Coordinates of C-alpha atoms and ligand atoms in Angstrom, one line a residue:
M20 CA 4.3 6.5 -68.3
C21 CA 1.8 5.3 -65.8
G22 CA -2.0 4.9 -65.1
I23 CA -3.9 7.1 -62.8
V24 CA -7.4 6.6 -61.1
G25 CA -9.3 8.8 -58.4
Y26 CA -12.6 8.7 -57.1
I27 CA -15.2 10.7 -54.6
G28 CA -18.8 9.6 -54.0
T29 CA -20.5 7.7 -51.8
E30 CA -19.2 4.1 -52.4
Q31 CA -16.1 2.6 -51.1
A32 CA -13.0 4.0 -53.1
A33 CA -10.6 1.1 -53.4
P34 CA -12.4 -1.4 -55.1
I35 CA -13.3 1.1 -57.7
L36 CA -9.8 2.3 -57.7
L37 CA -8.4 -1.2 -58.1
D38 CA -10.9 -1.7 -60.9
G39 CA -10.0 1.0 -62.6
L40 CA -6.2 0.2 -62.4
E41 CA -7.1 -2.9 -64.0
K42 CA -7.8 -1.4 -67.1
L43 CA -4.8 1.1 -67.1
E44 CA -2.2 -1.6 -66.1
Y45 CA -1.3 -1.5 -70.0
R46 CA 0.0 1.7 -69.2
G47 CA 2.8 0.2 -66.5
Y48 CA 2.8 -2.5 -64.2
D49 CA 6.1 -2.7 -62.2
S50 CA 4.3 -1.5 -59.1
A51 CA 0.8 0.1 -57.9
G52 CA -0.5 2.0 -54.9
L53 CA -3.7 3.2 -53.4
A54 CA -4.2 6.2 -51.1
V55 CA -7.9 6.4 -49.6
Y56 CA -9.3 8.6 -47.0
D57 CA -11.8 8.1 -44.5
G58 CA -11.9 11.5 -43.0
Q59 CA -9.4 10.5 -40.0
E60 CA -6.3 9.7 -42.2
I61 CA -5.1 9.3 -45.6
Q62 CA -4.0 5.4 -45.7
V63 CA -1.3 4.3 -48.4
M64 CA -0.5 0.9 -49.4
K65 CA 1.8 0.1 -52.1
S66 CA 3.1 -3.0 -53.7
V67 CA 6.0 -4.0 -56.3
G68 CA 4.6 -6.0 -59.3
R69 CA 1.4 -6.3 -60.9
L70 CA -1.8 -5.2 -59.5
Q71 CA -2.9 -8.6 -58.5
V72 CA -0.3 -8.3 -55.7
L73 CA -2.1 -5.0 -54.2
H74 CA -5.4 -6.5 -54.8
E75 CA -4.3 -9.5 -52.5
L76 CA -2.8 -7.1 -50.0
S77 CA -5.6 -4.8 -49.6
H78 CA -8.2 -7.8 -49.8
G79 CA -9.6 -6.2 -52.9
G80 CA -9.7 -3.0 -51.2
E81 CA -11.6 -3.8 -47.8
K82 CA -8.3 -2.8 -45.8
L83 CA -8.5 0.5 -47.0
P84 CA -12.1 2.1 -46.0
G85 CA -13.0 5.6 -47.2
T86 CA -15.2 6.8 -49.9
L87 CA -12.3 9.4 -51.3
G88 CA -9.0 7.6 -52.9
I89 CA -6.3 7.9 -55.8
G90 CA -4.5 4.9 -57.5
H91 CA -1.6 4.5 -59.6
T92 CA -0.2 1.4 -61.6
R93 CA 3.8 2.5 -62.4
W94 CA 6.1 2.1 -65.5
A95 CA 9.4 3.4 -63.9
T96 CA 11.4 6.5 -65.3
H97 CA 13.1 8.0 -62.2
G98 CA 14.0 5.3 -59.6
S99 CA 13.7 1.7 -60.0
P100 CA 10.3 -0.2 -59.3
N101 CA 10.4 -0.6 -55.4
N102 CA 7.9 0.2 -52.7
E103 CA 9.2 3.7 -52.2
N104 CA 9.4 4.7 -55.6
A105 CA 5.7 3.6 -56.2
H106 CA 3.0 6.2 -56.0
P107 CA 1.1 7.8 -54.3
H108 CA 3.7 10.1 -52.4
F109 CA 3.2 12.2 -49.3
N110 CA 4.1 15.4 -48.0
K111 CA 6.1 15.1 -44.5
D112 CA 3.0 15.0 -42.3
K113 CA 1.3 12.7 -44.7
S114 CA -1.6 15.6 -45.2
I115 CA -1.1 15.7 -48.9
V116 CA -0.8 12.7 -51.2
V117 CA -0.1 12.8 -54.8
V118 CA 0.0 10.3 -57.9
H119 CA 1.5 11.3 -61.2
N120 CA 2.1 10.3 -64.8
G121 CA 4.5 12.0 -66.8
I122 CA 8.0 13.5 -66.1
I123 CA 8.9 16.7 -64.1
E124 CA 11.7 17.9 -66.3
N125 CA 13.1 20.3 -63.7
Y126 CA 12.6 18.3 -60.6
M127 CA 16.6 18.1 -59.8
K128 CA 16.4 21.9 -59.4
L129 CA 13.2 22.0 -57.4
R130 CA 14.7 19.1 -55.3
K131 CA 17.7 21.2 -54.3
L132 CA 15.4 24.1 -53.4
L133 CA 13.2 22.3 -51.3
L134 CA 16.1 19.9 -49.5
A135 CA 17.2 23.6 -49.1
R136 CA 14.5 24.4 -47.1
G137 CA 14.4 21.4 -45.0
Y138 CA 12.2 19.0 -46.7
E139 CA 13.3 15.4 -47.0
F140 CA 13.0 12.9 -49.6
V141 CA 12.2 8.9 -49.5
S142 CA 11.9 8.3 -53.0
E143 CA 13.9 8.8 -55.9
T144 CA 11.3 10.1 -58.0
D145 CA 10.4 13.3 -59.7
T146 CA 6.9 13.1 -58.2
E147 CA 7.7 13.2 -54.4
V148 CA 8.8 16.8 -55.6
I149 CA 5.5 17.7 -56.1
A150 CA 4.1 16.4 -52.7
H151 CA 6.6 18.6 -50.9
L152 CA 6.2 21.7 -53.4
L153 CA 2.3 21.6 -52.6
D154 CA 2.9 21.3 -49.0
Y155 CA 5.2 24.3 -49.3
Y156 CA 2.6 26.4 -51.0
Y157 CA -0.3 25.2 -49.0
K158 CA -1.9 27.8 -47.0
G159 CA -5.3 26.5 -46.3
D160 CA -6.5 26.4 -50.2
P161 CA -5.6 23.7 -52.2
L162 CA -6.8 24.9 -55.6
E163 CA -4.2 28.1 -55.1
A164 CA -1.3 25.7 -54.1
V165 CA -2.4 23.4 -57.2
L166 CA -1.7 26.3 -59.4
K167 CA 1.3 27.6 -57.7
V168 CA 2.8 24.2 -58.3
M169 CA 1.9 24.2 -61.9
Q170 CA 3.7 27.4 -62.3
R171 CA 6.8 25.9 -61.4
V172 CA 6.9 22.7 -62.9
E173 CA 8.4 21.9 -66.2
G174 CA 7.7 18.9 -68.1
S175 CA 4.6 16.6 -68.2
Y176 CA 2.2 15.6 -66.0
A177 CA -1.5 14.3 -64.8
F178 CA -1.4 14.4 -61.0
G179 CA -4.4 13.3 -59.0
I180 CA -4.0 14.8 -55.3
L181 CA -5.8 14.7 -51.9
F182 CA -5.5 17.1 -48.8
R183 CA -6.1 16.2 -45.6
E184 CA -7.9 19.2 -44.6
H185 CA -10.5 19.0 -47.3
P186 CA -11.7 15.4 -47.0
D187 CA -14.6 16.4 -49.8
E188 CA -12.3 17.3 -52.3
L189 CA -10.5 15.3 -55.2
Y190 CA -7.8 17.6 -57.6
A191 CA -7.0 16.5 -61.0
V192 CA -4.3 18.4 -63.0
R193 CA -2.7 17.6 -66.6
K194 CA -0.4 18.9 -69.0
D195 CA 0.9 16.9 -71.9
S196 CA -0.3 13.6 -69.9
P197 CA -3.7 12.3 -70.4
L198 CA -6.6 12.9 -67.9
I199 CA -10.4 12.6 -68.1
V200 CA -13.2 12.9 -65.7
G201 CA -16.2 10.9 -65.6
K202 CA -19.7 11.6 -63.6
C203 CA -21.3 8.7 -62.4
G204 CA -24.0 8.1 -60.2
H205 CA -22.6 7.6 -57.1
G206 CA -19.8 10.2 -57.6
N207 CA -17.1 11.5 -60.0
I208 CA -14.2 9.5 -61.2
I209 CA -10.8 10.6 -63.0
A210 CA -8.7 8.4 -65.0
S211 CA -5.6 8.3 -67.6
D212 CA -8.2 7.0 -70.1
V213 CA -12.0 6.1 -70.6
S214 CA -11.3 2.6 -70.7
A215 CA -11.2 2.7 -66.6
V216 CA -14.3 4.7 -66.2
L217 CA -16.7 2.8 -69.0
K218 CA -18.2 0.5 -66.1
Y219 CA -19.3 3.6 -63.9
T220 CA -20.3 6.3 -66.9
R221 CA -20.2 7.2 -70.5
D222 CA -20.2 10.6 -69.9
V223 CA -16.7 12.2 -69.7
Y224 CA -14.7 15.5 -69.4
F225 CA -11.4 15.9 -71.2
I226 CA -9.4 17.9 -69.0
Q227 CA -7.0 19.9 -71.4
N228 CA -3.5 21.1 -71.2
E229 CA -2.7 23.3 -68.1
E230 CA -6.3 23.0 -66.3
V231 CA -7.5 21.8 -62.8
A232 CA -10.6 20.1 -62.1
K233 CA -12.0 20.2 -58.4
L234 CA -14.1 17.1 -57.7
T235 CA -16.5 16.6 -55.0
K236 CA -19.0 13.9 -54.5
D237 CA -21.6 15.9 -56.3
E238 CA -19.6 18.3 -58.3
I239 CA -17.0 18.9 -60.9
H240 CA -15.5 22.6 -61.4
F241 CA -12.9 23.2 -63.7
Y242 CA -10.2 25.9 -63.7
N243 CA -7.3 27.4 -66.2
I244 CA -4.1 28.4 -64.8
D245 CA -5.2 31.9 -63.9
C246 CA -7.8 30.5 -61.8
E247 CA -11.0 31.3 -63.8
E248 CA -13.6 28.8 -63.6
L249 CA -14.3 27.1 -67.1
E250 CA -17.5 25.7 -68.5
K251 CA -17.2 22.0 -69.8
E252 CA -19.3 20.1 -72.2
S253 CA -19.5 16.4 -71.3
T254 CA -18.5 14.0 -74.5
R255 CA -20.6 10.7 -74.4
I256 CA -18.4 7.7 -75.1
E257 CA -20.1 5.2 -77.6
W258 CA -17.3 2.3 -77.1
D259 CA -18.8 -1.3 -76.1
V260 CA -17.9 -1.8 -72.3
N261 CA -17.3 -5.5 -73.5
A262 CA -15.0 -4.4 -75.9
A263 CA -12.5 -3.8 -73.0
E264 CA -12.7 -7.0 -71.7
K265 CA -11.1 -10.4 -72.6
G266 CA -14.4 -12.0 -74.1
G267 CA -13.6 -15.5 -73.9
Y268 CA -10.0 -15.2 -75.3
A269 CA -6.9 -16.5 -73.5
H270 CA -5.4 -13.3 -74.3
F271 CA -6.3 -9.6 -75.0
M272 CA -3.7 -10.1 -78.0
F273 CA -5.4 -13.3 -79.6
K274 CA -8.9 -11.5 -79.1
E275 CA -7.8 -8.3 -80.8
I276 CA -6.1 -10.3 -83.8
H277 CA -9.5 -12.0 -84.2
E278 CA -11.1 -8.6 -84.0
Q279 CA -9.2 -7.3 -87.1
P280 CA -12.0 -8.1 -89.6
K281 CA -14.2 -6.1 -87.7
A282 CA -12.1 -3.4 -87.3
V283 CA -10.8 -3.1 -90.8
R284 CA -14.5 -3.0 -91.8
D285 CA -15.3 -0.3 -89.1
T286 CA -12.6 2.0 -90.6
I287 CA -13.4 1.5 -94.2
S288 CA -16.8 1.5 -94.5
P289 CA -17.8 5.0 -93.4
R290 CA -15.3 6.2 -95.8
I291 CA -17.0 4.7 -99.0
R292 CA -19.9 6.1 -100.5
D293 CA -21.7 5.4 -103.3
G294 CA -18.5 3.8 -105.0
K295 CA -16.2 7.0 -104.0
I296 CA -13.8 7.4 -101.5
V297 CA -15.1 10.2 -99.0
I298 CA -12.7 11.3 -95.8
E299 CA -14.7 14.1 -94.7
E300 CA -12.7 14.6 -91.5
L301 CA -9.5 15.3 -93.7
G302 CA -11.4 18.9 -93.9
M303 CA -9.1 19.7 -97.0
S304 CA -10.9 20.8 -100.3
E305 CA -9.9 19.3 -103.4
E306 CA -7.6 22.2 -104.4
E307 CA -5.9 21.9 -101.1
L308 CA -5.4 18.0 -102.0
A309 CA -4.1 18.8 -105.2
A310 CA -1.6 21.1 -103.9
V311 CA 0.3 18.9 -101.5
R312 CA 3.7 18.3 -102.7
K313 CA 5.2 16.6 -100.2
I314 CA 4.2 14.0 -97.2
Y315 CA 5.6 13.3 -94.3
I316 CA 4.6 10.2 -92.2
V317 CA 5.9 10.5 -88.6
A318 CA 5.0 7.7 -85.8
C319 CA 6.8 5.2 -83.5
G320 CA 7.0 1.5 -83.4
S321 CA 4.5 -0.5 -85.3
A322 CA 2.7 3.0 -86.5
Y323 CA 6.0 3.6 -87.8
H324 CA 5.8 0.4 -89.9
V325 CA 2.6 1.5 -91.0
G326 CA 4.2 4.3 -92.6
V327 CA 6.7 2.7 -94.2
A328 CA 4.1 0.7 -96.2
G329 CA 2.2 3.8 -96.6
K330 CA 5.2 5.3 -98.5
Y331 CA 5.0 2.5 -101.0
V332 CA 1.4 3.0 -101.2
I333 CA 0.8 6.4 -101.4
E334 CA 3.9 7.0 -103.8
G335 CA 3.0 4.4 -106.1
M336 CA -1.1 5.1 -106.2
A337 CA -0.7 9.4 -105.8
R338 CA 2.7 9.9 -107.2
I339 CA 3.5 12.3 -104.2
P340 CA 6.9 11.8 -102.6
V341 CA 6.7 10.5 -99.0
E342 CA 9.2 10.4 -96.4
V343 CA 9.0 8.5 -93.5
D344 CA 10.2 9.4 -89.9
L345 CA 10.6 8.0 -86.6
A346 CA 9.0 10.7 -84.2
S347 CA 12.0 10.6 -82.1
E348 CA 14.2 11.6 -84.7
F349 CA 11.9 13.7 -86.6
R350 CA 11.4 16.2 -83.5
Y351 CA 15.0 16.8 -83.6
R352 CA 16.2 16.8 -87.0
R353 CA 14.9 20.5 -88.1
P354 CA 12.8 19.0 -90.8
I355 CA 12.1 21.2 -94.4
L356 CA 8.6 21.9 -94.3
D357 CA 6.4 24.3 -96.1
E358 CA 2.9 25.0 -96.9
N359 CA 2.4 22.3 -99.4
T360 CA 3.6 19.9 -96.9
L361 CA 1.3 17.4 -95.2
V362 CA 2.4 15.9 -91.9
I363 CA 0.6 12.7 -91.0
I364 CA 1.1 11.4 -87.4
I365 CA 0.2 7.8 -87.1
S366 CA -0.7 6.8 -83.2
Q367 CA -3.0 4.3 -81.6
S368 CA -2.8 6.1 -78.4
G369 CA -2.6 9.5 -79.5
E370 CA -0.5 10.1 -76.6
T371 CA 3.2 8.8 -77.7
A372 CA 5.3 11.7 -76.5
D373 CA 7.5 11.7 -79.4
S374 CA 4.8 11.6 -81.9
L375 CA 3.1 14.3 -79.8
A376 CA 6.4 16.2 -79.9
A377 CA 6.7 15.6 -83.7
L378 CA 3.1 17.0 -84.2
R379 CA 4.2 20.0 -82.2
E380 CA 7.2 20.4 -84.2
A381 CA 5.3 20.4 -87.4
K382 CA 2.9 22.8 -86.1
R383 CA 5.5 25.3 -85.6
H384 CA 6.2 25.6 -89.5
S385 CA 3.5 28.0 -90.7
G386 CA 0.9 26.7 -93.3
V387 CA 1.9 23.1 -92.8
T388 CA -1.1 20.7 -92.4
V389 CA -0.9 18.4 -89.6
L390 CA -3.2 15.2 -89.8
G391 CA -3.4 12.9 -87.3
I392 CA -4.4 8.9 -87.8
V393 CA -5.6 8.0 -84.4
N394 CA -7.5 5.5 -82.7
V395 CA -8.6 6.9 -79.3
V396 CA -10.8 9.6 -79.3
G397 CA -10.1 13.0 -77.5
S398 CA -6.5 12.1 -77.1
S399 CA -3.8 14.9 -77.3
I400 CA -2.8 14.0 -80.8
A401 CA -6.5 14.0 -81.9
R402 CA -6.9 17.3 -80.1
E403 CA -3.9 19.1 -81.5
A404 CA -3.7 17.8 -85.0
D405 CA -5.5 20.2 -87.7
H406 CA -7.5 17.2 -88.7
V407 CA -8.0 14.1 -87.4
M408 CA -9.1 10.5 -89.2
Y409 CA -9.9 8.0 -86.7
T410 CA -9.3 4.1 -86.8
W411 CA -12.0 2.5 -85.6
A412 CA -10.3 -0.4 -83.8
G413 CA -12.0 0.0 -80.5
P414 CA -9.7 -0.5 -77.2
E415 CA -6.4 -2.1 -77.9
I416 CA -5.2 -3.6 -74.6
A417 CA -2.4 -6.0 -75.4
V418 CA 1.0 -4.1 -75.6
A419 CA 1.8 -5.7 -78.9
T420 CA -0.5 -3.8 -81.6
T421 CA -2.6 -5.8 -83.8
K422 CA -6.0 -4.4 -84.9
A423 CA -4.8 -0.9 -84.6
Y424 CA -2.1 -1.5 -87.1
S425 CA -4.4 -3.0 -89.2
T426 CA -6.8 -0.2 -89.3
Q427 CA -4.0 2.4 -89.6
L428 CA -2.8 0.6 -92.8
V429 CA -6.6 0.8 -94.5
A430 CA -6.7 4.5 -93.2
L431 CA -3.3 5.1 -95.5
Y432 CA -5.0 3.2 -98.3
L433 CA -8.0 5.3 -98.3
L434 CA -5.8 8.3 -98.2
A435 CA -3.6 7.3 -100.8
M436 CA -6.7 6.5 -102.8
R437 CA -8.3 9.9 -102.1
F438 CA -5.0 11.7 -103.2
A439 CA -5.0 9.5 -106.4
G440 CA -8.6 10.3 -107.3
V441 CA -7.8 14.2 -106.9
R442 CA -4.8 14.1 -108.8
G443 CA -5.9 11.6 -111.7
T444 CA -2.9 9.3 -111.0
I445 CA -5.6 6.5 -111.0
G446 CA -8.3 6.2 -113.8
E447 CA -11.7 5.5 -112.9
E448 CA -11.9 1.6 -113.6
E449 CA -8.8 0.9 -111.6
M450 CA -10.1 2.9 -108.8
A451 CA -13.3 0.9 -108.8
D452 CA -11.5 -2.5 -108.6
L453 CA -9.3 -0.7 -105.8
I454 CA -12.5 0.0 -103.8
R455 CA -13.7 -3.8 -104.5
D456 CA -10.6 -5.0 -103.0
L457 CA -10.6 -2.8 -100.5
Q458 CA -13.9 -4.1 -99.3
K459 CA -13.1 -7.7 -99.5
L460 CA -10.0 -7.3 -97.0
P461 CA -12.1 -7.9 -93.9
D462 CA -13.3 -11.2 -95.4
Q463 CA -9.9 -12.2 -96.6
I464 CA -8.5 -11.3 -93.1
E465 CA -11.4 -13.9 -91.6
M466 CA -9.8 -16.7 -94.4
V467 CA -6.1 -16.1 -93.2
L468 CA -7.2 -16.3 -89.5
A469 CA -9.2 -19.5 -90.0
N470 CA -5.9 -21.4 -90.9
K471 CA -4.3 -20.7 -87.6
E472 CA -4.2 -24.4 -86.2
R473 CA -1.3 -25.0 -88.9
L474 CA 0.4 -22.1 -87.8
Q475 CA 0.3 -23.2 -84.3
R476 CA 1.8 -26.6 -85.0
F477 CA 4.7 -24.8 -86.9
A478 CA 5.3 -22.2 -84.1
N479 CA 5.7 -24.7 -81.6
R480 CA 8.7 -26.2 -83.4
Y481 CA 10.4 -22.8 -83.6
A482 CA 9.8 -21.7 -79.8
A483 CA 13.5 -22.6 -79.1
A484 CA 14.7 -20.5 -82.2
K485 CA 17.8 -18.2 -81.1
S486 CA 17.5 -15.7 -84.0
V487 CA 15.1 -15.4 -86.9
F488 CA 15.3 -12.9 -90.1
F489 CA 12.5 -11.6 -91.8
I490 CA 13.0 -10.6 -95.4
G491 CA 11.2 -9.0 -98.4
R492 CA 11.1 -6.1 -100.7
G493 CA 8.9 -2.9 -101.2
I494 CA 6.0 -3.8 -99.4
D495 CA 7.2 -7.2 -98.3
Y496 CA 9.9 -5.1 -96.4
A497 CA 7.4 -3.5 -94.6
I498 CA 5.4 -6.3 -93.7
S499 CA 8.8 -8.1 -92.8
L500 CA 9.6 -4.8 -90.2
E501 CA 6.0 -5.8 -88.5
G502 CA 6.4 -9.5 -88.4
S503 CA 10.0 -9.5 -86.8
L504 CA 8.9 -6.7 -84.2
K505 CA 5.5 -8.7 -83.3
L506 CA 8.1 -11.9 -83.0
K507 CA 10.5 -10.0 -80.6
E508 CA 8.4 -7.7 -78.5
I509 CA 6.7 -10.8 -77.2
S510 CA 8.8 -13.7 -77.5
Y511 CA 11.8 -12.4 -76.6
I512 CA 13.6 -14.0 -79.5
H513 CA 16.0 -12.0 -81.4
S514 CA 14.5 -11.3 -85.1
E515 CA 15.6 -8.9 -87.4
A516 CA 13.9 -7.6 -90.5
Y517 CA 16.0 -6.9 -93.8
A518 CA 15.2 -5.8 -97.4
A519 CA 15.7 -8.7 -99.1
G520 CA 18.4 -7.2 -101.3
E521 CA 20.5 -6.1 -98.5
L522 CA 20.9 -9.3 -97.0
K523 CA 24.2 -10.1 -98.7
H524 CA 25.5 -7.1 -97.4
G525 CA 26.3 -8.4 -93.8
T526 CA 23.5 -10.1 -92.3
I527 CA 23.9 -13.2 -94.5
S528 CA 27.2 -14.2 -92.3
L529 CA 24.4 -15.2 -89.4
I530 CA 22.7 -17.4 -91.4
E531 CA 23.5 -20.8 -90.1
E532 CA 22.2 -24.4 -90.2
G533 CA 18.8 -24.4 -89.4
T534 CA 18.2 -20.7 -88.9
L535 CA 14.8 -19.6 -89.6
V536 CA 14.3 -17.1 -92.2
A537 CA 10.6 -15.7 -92.9
A538 CA 10.6 -14.7 -96.6
I539 CA 7.5 -12.2 -97.4
M540 CA 6.5 -12.5 -100.9
T541 CA 3.6 -11.1 -102.1
Q542 CA 4.8 -8.3 -104.5
E543 CA 4.6 -10.1 -108.0
E544 CA 6.7 -7.9 -109.6
L545 CA 9.7 -8.8 -107.1
Y546 CA 8.7 -12.4 -106.4
K547 CA 11.5 -13.6 -108.7
K548 CA 14.2 -11.6 -107.0
T549 CA 13.0 -12.5 -103.4
L550 CA 13.0 -16.1 -104.4
S551 CA 16.7 -15.7 -105.4
N552 CA 17.6 -14.4 -102.1
V553 CA 15.7 -17.3 -100.6
V554 CA 17.8 -19.7 -102.5
E555 CA 20.6 -17.8 -101.0
V556 CA 19.8 -18.3 -97.5
K557 CA 18.7 -21.9 -98.0
S558 CA 22.1 -22.9 -99.7
R559 CA 23.8 -21.5 -96.5
G560 CA 21.6 -23.9 -94.2
A561 CA 18.4 -21.8 -93.4
F562 CA 15.0 -23.1 -92.8
V563 CA 12.5 -21.2 -95.1
M564 CA 9.1 -20.2 -94.2
A565 CA 7.5 -18.1 -97.1
V566 CA 4.5 -15.9 -97.3
T567 CA 3.4 -15.7 -100.7
N568 CA -0.1 -15.2 -102.7
L569 CA -2.2 -18.1 -103.2
G570 CA -1.5 -20.0 -106.6
H571 CA 2.3 -19.7 -106.1
T572 CA 2.8 -23.4 -105.7
D573 CA 6.3 -23.3 -107.1
C574 CA 7.4 -21.8 -104.2
E575 CA 7.3 -25.1 -102.4
K576 CA 10.4 -26.1 -104.2
T577 CA 12.5 -23.8 -102.7
A578 CA 11.1 -22.7 -99.1
D579 CA 10.3 -25.4 -96.6
Y580 CA 7.1 -24.2 -95.2
V581 CA 4.5 -22.0 -97.4
I582 CA 1.9 -19.6 -95.8
Y583 CA -0.6 -18.6 -98.6
I584 CA -2.7 -15.4 -98.6
P585 CA -5.5 -14.8 -100.9
K586 CA -5.3 -12.6 -103.5
T587 CA -5.7 -8.9 -103.5
N588 CA -4.3 -5.8 -105.0
P589 CA -0.4 -5.5 -104.5
Y590 CA -1.0 -2.5 -102.7
F591 CA -3.0 -4.4 -99.9
T592 CA -0.9 -7.3 -99.6
D593 CA 0.3 -6.3 -95.9
S594 CA -3.5 -6.3 -94.5
L595 CA -3.3 -10.1 -95.4
A596 CA 0.3 -11.2 -94.9
V597 CA 1.0 -9.6 -91.5
I598 CA -1.9 -11.9 -89.9
P599 CA 0.1 -15.0 -90.0
L600 CA 2.9 -13.4 -88.8
Q601 CA 1.0 -11.9 -86.1
I602 CA -0.4 -15.6 -85.2
F603 CA 3.3 -17.1 -85.4
A604 CA 4.5 -14.5 -83.1
Y605 CA 1.8 -15.2 -80.5
Y606 CA 2.0 -19.1 -80.9
V607 CA 5.7 -19.0 -80.2
A608 CA 5.1 -16.5 -77.2
L609 CA 2.5 -19.0 -76.0
A610 CA 4.8 -22.0 -76.5
K611 CA 7.5 -20.3 -74.5
G612 CA 5.3 -19.2 -71.5
C613 CA 6.0 -15.6 -72.3
D614 CA 3.5 -12.9 -70.7
V615 CA 2.0 -12.1 -74.2
D616 CA -0.1 -9.4 -73.3
K617 CA 2.4 -7.7 -71.2
P618 CA 5.9 -8.2 -72.6
R619 CA 8.6 -7.3 -70.1
N620 CA 9.9 -3.9 -70.1
L621 CA 7.5 -2.8 -72.5
A622 CA 4.4 -0.6 -71.9
K623 CA 1.4 0.1 -74.6
S624 CA 1.4 3.7 -74.5
V625 CA 4.9 5.5 -73.9
T626 CA 4.0 9.0 -72.9
V627 CA 7.8 9.9 -71.7
E628 CA 10.5 10.6 -74.2
Ligands
LIG11 C1 4.6 1.3 -78.0 C2 3.7 0.1 -78.4 C3 3.8 -0.4 -79.9 C4 3.2 0.9 -80.6 C5 4.1 2.3 -80.4 C6 3.4 3.6 -80.8 O1 5.8 0.9 -78.5 O2 4.3 -1.0 -77.5 O3 3.0 -1.2 -80.3 O4 3.4 0.9 -82.0 O5 4.1 2.5 -78.7 O6 2.3 4.0 -80.1 P1 1.1 4.4 -80.6 O7 0.1 4.6 -79.3 O8 1.8 6.1 -80.9 O9 0.6 3.8 -82.2

């Protein structure tokens, strides 16, 4: 999984490429590289580490003159992060150069064939195969060579390609990895996603699977794999350019934590009209909604945790059985799906390889309806799902998700309420209360955010913790999963989430003097049960941080540190209780001096299996 940018126009390419790559660093950041063509020679510059290193090495791009170029920021898959493996990759006589995002699954076979034909490899990457294969097929017509390569390679790819013999052309190709084309005043640009081009244009074209784009400085032509030219309409992107920048906050994560009230409001408000839940994009009639017998929620990472919470909410409100699956499991476990099944794929990026594969697995079963809950407009999952419900979180840059998670949660609340309304499992009065509580959430999130200083003092004390446990029952268990993930992904502190009742079946043996246990207790019906578990860990020396509803002052008798959240409907407490856990993780990571926005070994958009 990597980021790609390409430019052809009248401006110097390198600064534009570096600028675009900066926006795409969330896709990978172990090395970066540029190839710029000045009409004489294609010059390549690469560096291991963050983009900043390449920036300095190239003097902000000045060392690479030319108005045509491609750039890449890498997240290693084949071969360790070093200069040889960094992109771009050349063919032997340096007349063809390529950047790639994705995985060429049959690269070993192709590599063998090419070795037998005398080609030599300088890297361990699957990508280098493409440079040599292009060389093998190139007989003067780049498009012909590109199409032949597409027929030979298996796997996922987005390529940006330059040919020395064609100084006025840039080629872009994709299959199962994202790539868009933007038209700006001074030329044309390609990128893995729109955030990299927003500074230059708002009008973008989406390249579909197995399509090629040929860009000159004035024109863009699209072709399918049969070399037929395609007509395409551009899409206008309405995102705010500043929304993709840090806007005064020290980290994207902190900025995004603070954007949650707005993101949640933006996701809820268009779907409540005249006191009713209206989800037009669902594209399902009331009869079809009523006919759903089973729901699968499939996702990865935090989006999966949204699914775990969603199960409690949908089953509770609408009385439809829900199964929640990790996409990487679902795709291979031969799920049993029929025409009364709804499969919900949740994904911020809309590009997560396992989630996309799970979507395709679901679509193989005839009659199954697939709904995507997606943040990135026009992403692969959005395009391939039968229906899409967008979360309006805006671009999320920090690797650890916060605002996308919160918007996904409310999207599921809305769905659960819509189902409950149609199926009559919730009466009118209760529905009106739910809608009122839902609409209050953005302000209540704001209230929780206002208490962050107190949390910072507490987090500073726990920066040296070795291990932390998060416990809860029901929805509080779902919250625990997310709280634990947030902490471990950005602070590198080992942490585990446990269903509170399960703790005594093993994990309690790990509790020792001073171990921090975060007990989530927002579910009134389960409050006393979890409190008993708190007593159990306390008596083994744990230090307990509790998150509970305003008014539960009795909690202070047992827990050592209590965080209160405003009162809301029990179904919605995740939206409030997760906020202090995000803030806690952020401050712990900050106190430890971790790279909050780009934690080690992780990437924002996981487009490989
Ligand atoms: C990565 C990110 C997580 C995210 C997961 C799923 O692991 O670090 O924050 O939850 O991918 O991503 P998606 O884009 O499908 O929501």
